[in-house]
Coordinates of N, CA and C in Angstrom, one line a residue:
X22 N 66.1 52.2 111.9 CA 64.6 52.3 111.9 C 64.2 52.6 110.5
X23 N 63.4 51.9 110.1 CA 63.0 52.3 108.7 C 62.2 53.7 108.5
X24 N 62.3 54.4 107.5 CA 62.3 55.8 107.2 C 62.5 56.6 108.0
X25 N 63.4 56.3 108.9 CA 64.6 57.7 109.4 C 65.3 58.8 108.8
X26 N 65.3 59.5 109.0 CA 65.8 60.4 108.5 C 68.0 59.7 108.0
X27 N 68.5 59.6 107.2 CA 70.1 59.9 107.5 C 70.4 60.9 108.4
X28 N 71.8 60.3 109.0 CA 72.3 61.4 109.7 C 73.2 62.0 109.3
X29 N 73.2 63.2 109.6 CA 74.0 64.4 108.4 C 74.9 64.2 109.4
X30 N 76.2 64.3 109.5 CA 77.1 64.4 110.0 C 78.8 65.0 109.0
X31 N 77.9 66.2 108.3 CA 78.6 66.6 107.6 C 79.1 68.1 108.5
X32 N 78.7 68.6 109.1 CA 79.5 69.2 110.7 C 80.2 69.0 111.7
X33 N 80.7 67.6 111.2 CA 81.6 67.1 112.2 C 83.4 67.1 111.7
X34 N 84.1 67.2 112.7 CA 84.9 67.6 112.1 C 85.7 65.5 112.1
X35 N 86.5 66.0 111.0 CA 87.0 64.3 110.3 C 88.6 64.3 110.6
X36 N 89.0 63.9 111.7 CA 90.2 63.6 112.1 C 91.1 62.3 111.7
X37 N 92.0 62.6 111.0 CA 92.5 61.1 110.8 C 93.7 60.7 112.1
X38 N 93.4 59.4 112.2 CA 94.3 58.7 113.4 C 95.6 59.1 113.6
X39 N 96.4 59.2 111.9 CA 97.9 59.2 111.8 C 98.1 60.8 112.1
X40 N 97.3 61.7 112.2 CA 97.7 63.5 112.1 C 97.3 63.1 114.0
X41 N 95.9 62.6 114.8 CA 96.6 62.4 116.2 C 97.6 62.0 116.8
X42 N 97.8 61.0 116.2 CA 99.6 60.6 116.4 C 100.7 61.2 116.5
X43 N 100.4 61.8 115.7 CA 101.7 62.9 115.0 C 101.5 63.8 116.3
X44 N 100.6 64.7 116.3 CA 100.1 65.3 117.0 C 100.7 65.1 118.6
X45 N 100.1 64.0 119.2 CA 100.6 63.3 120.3 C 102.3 63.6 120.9
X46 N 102.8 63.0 119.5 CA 104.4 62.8 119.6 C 105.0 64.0 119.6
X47 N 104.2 65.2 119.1 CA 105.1 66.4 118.6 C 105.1 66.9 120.0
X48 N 103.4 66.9 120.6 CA 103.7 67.4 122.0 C 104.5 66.6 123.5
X49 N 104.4 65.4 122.9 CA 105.6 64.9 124.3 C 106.5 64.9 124.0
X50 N 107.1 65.4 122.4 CA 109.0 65.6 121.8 C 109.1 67.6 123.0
X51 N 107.9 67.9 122.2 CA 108.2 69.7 123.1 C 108.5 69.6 124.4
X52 N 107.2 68.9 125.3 CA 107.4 69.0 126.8 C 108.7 67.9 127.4
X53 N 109.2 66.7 126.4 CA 110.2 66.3 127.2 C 111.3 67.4 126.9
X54 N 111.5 68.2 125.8 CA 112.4 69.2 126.0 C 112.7 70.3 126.7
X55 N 111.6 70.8 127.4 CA 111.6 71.4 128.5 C 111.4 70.7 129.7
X56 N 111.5 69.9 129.9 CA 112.2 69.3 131.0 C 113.0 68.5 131.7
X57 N 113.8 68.3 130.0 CA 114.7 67.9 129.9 C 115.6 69.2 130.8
X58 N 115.6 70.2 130.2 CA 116.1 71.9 130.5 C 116.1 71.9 131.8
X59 N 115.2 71.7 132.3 CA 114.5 71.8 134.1 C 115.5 70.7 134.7
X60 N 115.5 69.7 134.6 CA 116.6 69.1 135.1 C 118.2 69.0 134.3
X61 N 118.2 69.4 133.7 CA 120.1 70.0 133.9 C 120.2 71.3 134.7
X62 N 119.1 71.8 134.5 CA 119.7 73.3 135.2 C 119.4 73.0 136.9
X63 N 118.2 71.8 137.2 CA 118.3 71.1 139.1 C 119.8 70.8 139.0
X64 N 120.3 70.3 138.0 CA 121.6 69.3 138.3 C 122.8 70.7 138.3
X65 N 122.8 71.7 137.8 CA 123.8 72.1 137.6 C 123.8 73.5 139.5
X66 N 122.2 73.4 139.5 CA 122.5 74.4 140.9 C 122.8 73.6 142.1
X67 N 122.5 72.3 142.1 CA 123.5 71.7 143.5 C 124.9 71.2 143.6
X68 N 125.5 71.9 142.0 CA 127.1 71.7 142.1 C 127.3 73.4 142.6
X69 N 126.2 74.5 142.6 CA 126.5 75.8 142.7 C 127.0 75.6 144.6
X70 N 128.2 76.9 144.8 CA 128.4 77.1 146.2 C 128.5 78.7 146.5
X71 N 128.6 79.8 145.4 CA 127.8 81.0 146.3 C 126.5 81.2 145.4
X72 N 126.2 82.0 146.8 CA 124.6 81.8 147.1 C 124.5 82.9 145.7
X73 N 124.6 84.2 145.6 CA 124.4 85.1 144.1 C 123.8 84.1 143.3
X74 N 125.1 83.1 142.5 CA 124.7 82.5 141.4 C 123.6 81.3 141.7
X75 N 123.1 81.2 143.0 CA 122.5 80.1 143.0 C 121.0 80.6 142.7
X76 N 121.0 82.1 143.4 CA 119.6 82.6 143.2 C 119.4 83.0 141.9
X77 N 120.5 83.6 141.1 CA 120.1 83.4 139.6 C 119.7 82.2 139.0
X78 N 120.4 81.6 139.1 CA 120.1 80.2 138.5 C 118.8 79.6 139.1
X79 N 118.5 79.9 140.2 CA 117.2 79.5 140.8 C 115.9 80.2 139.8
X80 N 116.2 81.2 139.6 CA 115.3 82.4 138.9 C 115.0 81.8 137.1
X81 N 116.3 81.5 136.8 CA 116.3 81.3 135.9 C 115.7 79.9 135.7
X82 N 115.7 78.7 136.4 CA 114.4 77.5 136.7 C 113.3 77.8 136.5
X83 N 112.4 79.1 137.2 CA 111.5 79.5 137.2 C 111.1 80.1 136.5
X84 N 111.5 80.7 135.8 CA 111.2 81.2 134.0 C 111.0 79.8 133.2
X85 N 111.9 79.3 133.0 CA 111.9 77.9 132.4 C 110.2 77.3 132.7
X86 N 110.0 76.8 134.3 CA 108.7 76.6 134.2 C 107.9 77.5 133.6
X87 N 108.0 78.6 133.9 CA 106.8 79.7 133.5 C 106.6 79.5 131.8
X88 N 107.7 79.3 131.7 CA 107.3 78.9 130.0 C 106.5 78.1 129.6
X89 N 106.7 77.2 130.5 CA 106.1 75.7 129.9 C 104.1 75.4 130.2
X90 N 104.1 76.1 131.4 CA 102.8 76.6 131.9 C 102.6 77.8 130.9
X91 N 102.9 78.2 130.6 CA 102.2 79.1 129.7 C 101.8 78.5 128.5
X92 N 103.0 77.7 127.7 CA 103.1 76.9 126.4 C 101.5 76.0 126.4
X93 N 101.3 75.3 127.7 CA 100.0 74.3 127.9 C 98.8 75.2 127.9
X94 N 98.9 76.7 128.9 CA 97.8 77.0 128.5 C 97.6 77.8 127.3
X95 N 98.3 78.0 126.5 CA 98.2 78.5 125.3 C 97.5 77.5 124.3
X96 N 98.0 76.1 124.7 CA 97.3 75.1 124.0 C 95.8 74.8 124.5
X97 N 95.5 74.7 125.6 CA 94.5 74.5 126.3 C 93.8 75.6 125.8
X98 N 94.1 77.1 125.5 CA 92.7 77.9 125.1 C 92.1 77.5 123.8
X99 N 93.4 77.0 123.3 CA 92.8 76.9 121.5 C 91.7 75.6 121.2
X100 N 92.0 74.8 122.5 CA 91.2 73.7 122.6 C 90.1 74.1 123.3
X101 N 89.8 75.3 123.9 CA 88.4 75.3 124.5 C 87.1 75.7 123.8
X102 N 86.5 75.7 124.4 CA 85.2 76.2 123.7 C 84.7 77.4 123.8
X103 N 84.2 78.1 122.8 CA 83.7 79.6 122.4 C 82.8 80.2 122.9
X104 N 82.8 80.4 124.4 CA 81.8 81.5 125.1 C 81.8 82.9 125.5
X105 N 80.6 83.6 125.2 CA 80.9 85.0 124.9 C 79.5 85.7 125.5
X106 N 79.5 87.1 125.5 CA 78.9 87.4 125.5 C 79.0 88.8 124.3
X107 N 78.1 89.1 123.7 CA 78.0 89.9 122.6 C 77.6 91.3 122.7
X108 N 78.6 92.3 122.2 CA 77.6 93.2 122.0 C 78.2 94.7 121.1
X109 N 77.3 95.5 121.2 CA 77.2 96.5 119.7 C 78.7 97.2 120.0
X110 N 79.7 97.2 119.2 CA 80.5 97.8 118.6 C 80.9 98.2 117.1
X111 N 81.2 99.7 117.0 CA 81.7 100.3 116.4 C 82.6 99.9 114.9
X112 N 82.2 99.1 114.2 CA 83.4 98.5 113.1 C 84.5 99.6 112.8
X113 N 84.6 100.4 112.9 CA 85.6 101.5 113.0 C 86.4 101.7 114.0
X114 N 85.7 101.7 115.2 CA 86.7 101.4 116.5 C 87.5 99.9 116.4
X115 N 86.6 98.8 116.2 CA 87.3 97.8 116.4 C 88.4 97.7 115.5
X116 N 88.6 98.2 114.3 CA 89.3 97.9 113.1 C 90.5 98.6 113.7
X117 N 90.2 100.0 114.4 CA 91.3 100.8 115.4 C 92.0 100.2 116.1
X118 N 91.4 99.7 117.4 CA 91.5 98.6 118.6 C 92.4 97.6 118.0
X119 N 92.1 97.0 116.7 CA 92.9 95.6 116.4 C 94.2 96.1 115.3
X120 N 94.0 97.6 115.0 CA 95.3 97.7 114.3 C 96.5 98.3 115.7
X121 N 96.3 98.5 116.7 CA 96.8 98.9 118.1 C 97.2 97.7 118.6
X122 N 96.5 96.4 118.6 CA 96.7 95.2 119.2 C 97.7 94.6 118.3
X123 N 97.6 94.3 116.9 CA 98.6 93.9 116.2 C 99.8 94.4 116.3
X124 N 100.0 95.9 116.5 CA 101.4 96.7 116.7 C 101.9 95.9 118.2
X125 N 100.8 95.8 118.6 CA 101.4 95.7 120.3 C 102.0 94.1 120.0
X126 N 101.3 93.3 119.5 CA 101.7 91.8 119.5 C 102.4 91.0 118.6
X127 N 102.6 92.0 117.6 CA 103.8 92.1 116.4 C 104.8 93.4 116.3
X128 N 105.4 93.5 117.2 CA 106.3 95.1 116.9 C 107.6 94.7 116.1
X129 N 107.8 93.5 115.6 CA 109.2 93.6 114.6 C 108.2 93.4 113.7
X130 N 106.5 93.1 113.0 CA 106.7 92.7 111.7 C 104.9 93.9 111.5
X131 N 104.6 94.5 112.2 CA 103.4 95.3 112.6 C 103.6 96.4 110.8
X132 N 104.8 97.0 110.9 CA 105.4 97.9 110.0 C 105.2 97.1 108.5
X133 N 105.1 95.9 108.6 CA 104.8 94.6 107.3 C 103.4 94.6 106.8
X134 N 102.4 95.8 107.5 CA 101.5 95.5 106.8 C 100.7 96.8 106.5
X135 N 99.9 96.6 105.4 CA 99.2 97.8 104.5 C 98.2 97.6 105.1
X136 N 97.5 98.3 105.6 CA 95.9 98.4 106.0 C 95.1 99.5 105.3
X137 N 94.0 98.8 104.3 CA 92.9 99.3 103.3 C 91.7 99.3 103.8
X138 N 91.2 100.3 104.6 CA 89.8 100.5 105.3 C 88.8 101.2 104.7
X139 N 87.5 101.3 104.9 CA 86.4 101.7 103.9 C 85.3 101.1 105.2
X140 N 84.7 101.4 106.5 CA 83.9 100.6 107.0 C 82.9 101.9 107.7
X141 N 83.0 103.2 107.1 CA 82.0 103.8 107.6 C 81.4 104.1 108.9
X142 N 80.1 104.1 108.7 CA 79.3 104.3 110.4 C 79.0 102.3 110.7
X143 N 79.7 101.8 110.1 CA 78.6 100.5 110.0 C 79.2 100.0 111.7
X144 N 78.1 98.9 112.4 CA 78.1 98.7 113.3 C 77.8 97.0 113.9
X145 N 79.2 96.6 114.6 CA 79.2 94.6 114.7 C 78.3 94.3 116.2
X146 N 78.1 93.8 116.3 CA 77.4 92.6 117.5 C 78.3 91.6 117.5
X147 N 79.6 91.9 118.7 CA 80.7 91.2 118.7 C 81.3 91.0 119.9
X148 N 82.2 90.0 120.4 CA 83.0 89.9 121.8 C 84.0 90.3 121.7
X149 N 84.2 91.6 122.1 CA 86.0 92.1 121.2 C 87.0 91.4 120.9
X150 N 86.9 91.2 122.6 CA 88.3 90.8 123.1 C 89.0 89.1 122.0
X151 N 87.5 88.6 122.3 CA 87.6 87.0 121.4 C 87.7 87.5 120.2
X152 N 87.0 87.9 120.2 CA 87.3 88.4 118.0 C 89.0 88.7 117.9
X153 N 89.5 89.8 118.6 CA 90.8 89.9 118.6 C 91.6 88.5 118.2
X154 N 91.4 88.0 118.8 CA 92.2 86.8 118.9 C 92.3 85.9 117.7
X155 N 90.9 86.0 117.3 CA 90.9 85.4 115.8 C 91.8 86.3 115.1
X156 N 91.9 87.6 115.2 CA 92.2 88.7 114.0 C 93.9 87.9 113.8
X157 N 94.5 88.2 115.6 CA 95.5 88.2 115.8 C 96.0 86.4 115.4
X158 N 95.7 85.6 115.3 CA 95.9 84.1 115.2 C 96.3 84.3 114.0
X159 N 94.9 84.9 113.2 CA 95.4 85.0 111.8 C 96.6 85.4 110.8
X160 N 96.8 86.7 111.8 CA 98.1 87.4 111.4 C 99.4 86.7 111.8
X161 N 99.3 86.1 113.3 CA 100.8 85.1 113.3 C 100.7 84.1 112.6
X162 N 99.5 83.5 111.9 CA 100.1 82.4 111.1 C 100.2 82.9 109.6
X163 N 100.4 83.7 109.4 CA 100.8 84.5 107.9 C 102.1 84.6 108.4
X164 N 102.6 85.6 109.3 CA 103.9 85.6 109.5 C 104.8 84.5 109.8
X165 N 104.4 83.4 110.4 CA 104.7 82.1 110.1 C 104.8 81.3 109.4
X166 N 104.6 81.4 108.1 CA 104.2 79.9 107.3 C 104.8 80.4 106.1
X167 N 105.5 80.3 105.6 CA 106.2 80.8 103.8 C 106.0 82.2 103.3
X168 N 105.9 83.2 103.8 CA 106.0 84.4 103.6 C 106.6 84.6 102.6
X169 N 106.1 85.1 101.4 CA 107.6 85.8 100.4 C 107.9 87.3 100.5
X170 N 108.8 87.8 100.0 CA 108.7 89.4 99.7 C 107.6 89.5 99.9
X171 N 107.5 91.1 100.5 CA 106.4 92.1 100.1 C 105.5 92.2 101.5
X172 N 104.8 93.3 101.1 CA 103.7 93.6 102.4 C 102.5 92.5 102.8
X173 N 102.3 92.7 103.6 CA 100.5 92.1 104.2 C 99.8 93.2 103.7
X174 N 98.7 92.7 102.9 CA 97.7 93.6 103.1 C 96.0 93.4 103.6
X175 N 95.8 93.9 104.2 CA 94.8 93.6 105.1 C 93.6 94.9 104.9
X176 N 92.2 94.4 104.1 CA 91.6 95.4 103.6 C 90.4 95.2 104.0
X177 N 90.0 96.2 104.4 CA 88.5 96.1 105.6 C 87.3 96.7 104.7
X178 N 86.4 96.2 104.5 CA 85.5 96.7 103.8 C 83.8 96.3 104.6
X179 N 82.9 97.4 103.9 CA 81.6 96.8 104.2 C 80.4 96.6 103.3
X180 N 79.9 95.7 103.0 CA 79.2 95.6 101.6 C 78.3 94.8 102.1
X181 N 76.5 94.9 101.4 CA 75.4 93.8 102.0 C 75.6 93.8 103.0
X182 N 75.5 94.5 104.1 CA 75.2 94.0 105.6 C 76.1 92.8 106.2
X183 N 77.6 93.3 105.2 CA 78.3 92.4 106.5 C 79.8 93.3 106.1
X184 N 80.3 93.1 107.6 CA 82.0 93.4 107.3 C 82.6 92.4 106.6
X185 N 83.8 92.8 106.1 CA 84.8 92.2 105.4 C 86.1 92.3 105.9
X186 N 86.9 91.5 106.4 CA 88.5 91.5 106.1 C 88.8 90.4 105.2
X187 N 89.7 91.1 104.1 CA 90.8 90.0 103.7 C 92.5 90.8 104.3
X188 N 92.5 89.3 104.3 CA 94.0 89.1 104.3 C 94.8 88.9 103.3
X189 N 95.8 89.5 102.4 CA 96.3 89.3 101.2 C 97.8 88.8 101.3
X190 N 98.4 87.4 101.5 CA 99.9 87.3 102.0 C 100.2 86.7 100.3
X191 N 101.5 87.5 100.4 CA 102.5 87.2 99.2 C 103.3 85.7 99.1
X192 N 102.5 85.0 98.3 CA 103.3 83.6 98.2 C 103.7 83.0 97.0
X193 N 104.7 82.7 96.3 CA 105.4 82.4 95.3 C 104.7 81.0 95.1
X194 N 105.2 80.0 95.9 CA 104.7 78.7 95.8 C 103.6 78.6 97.4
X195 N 102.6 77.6 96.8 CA 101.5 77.1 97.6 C 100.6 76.1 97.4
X196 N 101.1 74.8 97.7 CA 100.5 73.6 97.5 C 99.1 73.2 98.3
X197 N 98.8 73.9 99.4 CA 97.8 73.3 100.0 C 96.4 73.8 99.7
X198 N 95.6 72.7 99.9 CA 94.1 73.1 99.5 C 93.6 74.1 100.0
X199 N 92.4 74.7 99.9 CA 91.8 76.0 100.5 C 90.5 75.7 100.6
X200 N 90.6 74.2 100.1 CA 88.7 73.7 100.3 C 88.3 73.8 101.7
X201 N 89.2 72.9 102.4 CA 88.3 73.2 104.2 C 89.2 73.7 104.9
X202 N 89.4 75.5 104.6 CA 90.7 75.7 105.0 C 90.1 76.2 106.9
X203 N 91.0 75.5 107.4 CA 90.6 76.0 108.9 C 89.3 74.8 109.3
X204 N 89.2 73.8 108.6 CA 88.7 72.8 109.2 C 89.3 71.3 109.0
X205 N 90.4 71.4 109.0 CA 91.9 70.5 109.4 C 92.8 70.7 110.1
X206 N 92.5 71.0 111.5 CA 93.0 70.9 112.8 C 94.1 69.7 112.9
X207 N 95.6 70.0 113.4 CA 96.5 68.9 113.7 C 97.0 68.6 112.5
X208 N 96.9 69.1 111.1 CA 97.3 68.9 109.8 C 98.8 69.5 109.8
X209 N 99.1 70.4 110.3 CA 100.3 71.4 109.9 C 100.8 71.0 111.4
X210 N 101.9 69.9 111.7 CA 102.9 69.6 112.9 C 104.0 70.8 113.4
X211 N 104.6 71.5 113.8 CA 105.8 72.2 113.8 C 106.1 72.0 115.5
X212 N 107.4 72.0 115.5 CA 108.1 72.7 116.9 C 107.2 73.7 117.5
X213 N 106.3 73.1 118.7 CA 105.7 74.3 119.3 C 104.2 74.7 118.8
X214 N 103.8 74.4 117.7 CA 102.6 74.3 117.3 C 102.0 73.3 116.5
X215 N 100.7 73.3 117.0 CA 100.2 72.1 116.5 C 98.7 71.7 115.4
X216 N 98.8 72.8 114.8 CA 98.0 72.8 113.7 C 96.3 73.2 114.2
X217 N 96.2 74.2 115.0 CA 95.0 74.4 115.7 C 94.8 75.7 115.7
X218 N 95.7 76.9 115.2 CA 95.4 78.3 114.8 C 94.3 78.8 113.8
X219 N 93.9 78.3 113.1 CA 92.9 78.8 111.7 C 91.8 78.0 111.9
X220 N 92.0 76.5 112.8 CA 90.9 75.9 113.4 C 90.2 77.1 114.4
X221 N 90.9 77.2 115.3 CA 90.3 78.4 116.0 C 89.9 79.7 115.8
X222 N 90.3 80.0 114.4 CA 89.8 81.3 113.9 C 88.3 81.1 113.6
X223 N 88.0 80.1 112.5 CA 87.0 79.5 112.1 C 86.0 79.3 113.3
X224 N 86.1 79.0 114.2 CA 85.3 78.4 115.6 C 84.7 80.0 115.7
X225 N 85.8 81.1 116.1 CA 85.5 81.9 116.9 C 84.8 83.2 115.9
X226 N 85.0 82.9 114.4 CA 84.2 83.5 113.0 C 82.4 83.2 113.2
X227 N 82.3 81.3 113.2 CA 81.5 81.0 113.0 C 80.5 81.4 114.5
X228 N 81.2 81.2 115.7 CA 80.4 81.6 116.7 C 79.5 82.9 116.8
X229 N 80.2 84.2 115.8 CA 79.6 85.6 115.9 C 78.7 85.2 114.4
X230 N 78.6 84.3 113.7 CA 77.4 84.3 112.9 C 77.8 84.8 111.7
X231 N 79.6 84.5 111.7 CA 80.3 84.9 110.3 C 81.1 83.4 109.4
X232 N 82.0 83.9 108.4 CA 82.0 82.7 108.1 C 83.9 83.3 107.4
X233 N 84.5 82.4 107.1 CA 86.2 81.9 106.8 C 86.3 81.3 105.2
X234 N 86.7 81.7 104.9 CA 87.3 81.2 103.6 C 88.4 81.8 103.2
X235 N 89.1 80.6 101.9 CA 90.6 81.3 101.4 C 90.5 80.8 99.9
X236 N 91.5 81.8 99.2 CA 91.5 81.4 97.8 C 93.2 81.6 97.3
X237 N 93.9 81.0 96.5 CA 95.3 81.2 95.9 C 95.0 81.9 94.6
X238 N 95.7 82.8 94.4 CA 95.3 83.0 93.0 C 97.1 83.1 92.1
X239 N 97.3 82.0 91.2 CA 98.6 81.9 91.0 C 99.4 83.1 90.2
X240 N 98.3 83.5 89.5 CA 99.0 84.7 88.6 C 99.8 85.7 89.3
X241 N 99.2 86.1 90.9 CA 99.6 87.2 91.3 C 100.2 86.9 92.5
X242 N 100.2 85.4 92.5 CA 101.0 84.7 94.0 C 100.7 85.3 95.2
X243 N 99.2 85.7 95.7 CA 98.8 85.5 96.4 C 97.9 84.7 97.2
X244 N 98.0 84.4 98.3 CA 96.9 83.8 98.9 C 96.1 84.8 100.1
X245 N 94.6 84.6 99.6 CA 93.5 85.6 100.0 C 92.8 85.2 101.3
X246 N 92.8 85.5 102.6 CA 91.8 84.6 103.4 C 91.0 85.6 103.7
X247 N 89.8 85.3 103.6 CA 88.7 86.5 103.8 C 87.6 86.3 105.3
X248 N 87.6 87.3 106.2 CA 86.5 86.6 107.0 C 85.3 88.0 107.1
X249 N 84.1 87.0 107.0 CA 83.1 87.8 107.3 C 81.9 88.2 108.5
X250 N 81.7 89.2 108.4 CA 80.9 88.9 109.8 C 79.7 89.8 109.5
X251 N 78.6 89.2 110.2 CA 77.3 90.3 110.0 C 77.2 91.6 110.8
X252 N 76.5 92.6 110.1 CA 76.2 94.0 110.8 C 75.7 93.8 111.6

């Protein structure tokens, strides 16, 4: 129609075909591997003849599934959508609350990190438990992805009417961009994950009315991911 407005469609997110693909294949290489598992271990308990080993081995099936149900809905939250309900917490409690949650959800690598706090009486309009989750996404994919020597440091501050976390991870080399970091979903393939952790940080930042960004800085071989959120 003539003098329409253009359509901004610069909030949409830009998927390319060949990263669904990839995508696609990495998840039917995972799930046929576990069920691949599920059926040698059917095949190996109808050669079984006392009953003991059959009920372990039965047990041991059912863990197998339990994994694999869990593995989908782990995928399936990261794919959902961000509903919440909000409300007034403590930025000093939470910063408490999520350094307890990290110990509990990292106990071999919890000891790996420096925590630098400064957040006073100030006070978030937040969904804990979801926020958690971003905190925590965050932190497994640092401990995941090229770690070099040295601590995490994780430094909570509050300035202008908003909180601050950065994340400080020690990296020697680091090639990838930081332009739309956490808005290239399915970009990073691995065994078991599929490039959807920092997308969902970002989702669950931008939902409480905060915002994600990252910077490399080569001299000191760090990379910085910062998230902010309003008072």
């Amino acid at each position: 129609m003539a003098g329409a407005a253009p359509d901004d469609r610069s909030d949409l997110l830009s998927i390319r075909w060949s990263d669904a693909v990839r995508f696609i294949r990495q998840l039917i290489h995972d799930l046929r591997n576990h069920l691949n598992a599920i059926e040698l271990q059917s095949a190996y308990i109808s050669e079984l003849e006392r009953t003991e080993n059959l009920k372990a081995e039965i047990n041991r099936l059912r863990e197998m599934i339990s994994g694999l149900t869990f593995a989908l809905q782990k995928l399936s939250r990261k794919l959902g959508d961000v509903k919440s309900d909000l409300i007034s917490y403590p930025a000093s409690d939470f910063v408490e609350d999520l350094r307890k949650k990290i110990a509990q959800e990292f106990p071999n690598n919890s000891g790996e990190i420096t925590w630098k706090i400064e957040v006073s009486d100030a006070v978030l309009n937040i969904a804990p438990e979801l926020l958690q989750e971003a905190f925590i996404e965050l932190f497994a994919n640092a401990f995941r992805h090229d770690r070099d020597e040295g601590a995490l440091v994780a430094k909570v501050t509050v300035d202008k009417n908003q909180f601050i976390f950065t994340l400080y991870e020690p990296k020697e080399r680091f090639e990838s961009s930081t332009v739309n970091w956490g808005r290239e979903p399915l970009r990073n393939i691995s065994h078991g994950h599929y490039g959807l952790g920092l997308n969902r940080v970002r989702i669950i930042i931008e939902a409480h009315g905060g915002d994600m960004h990252a910077q490399y800085d080569a001299k000191s071989a760090t990379l910085a991911t910062t998230l902010t959120l309003p008072l």
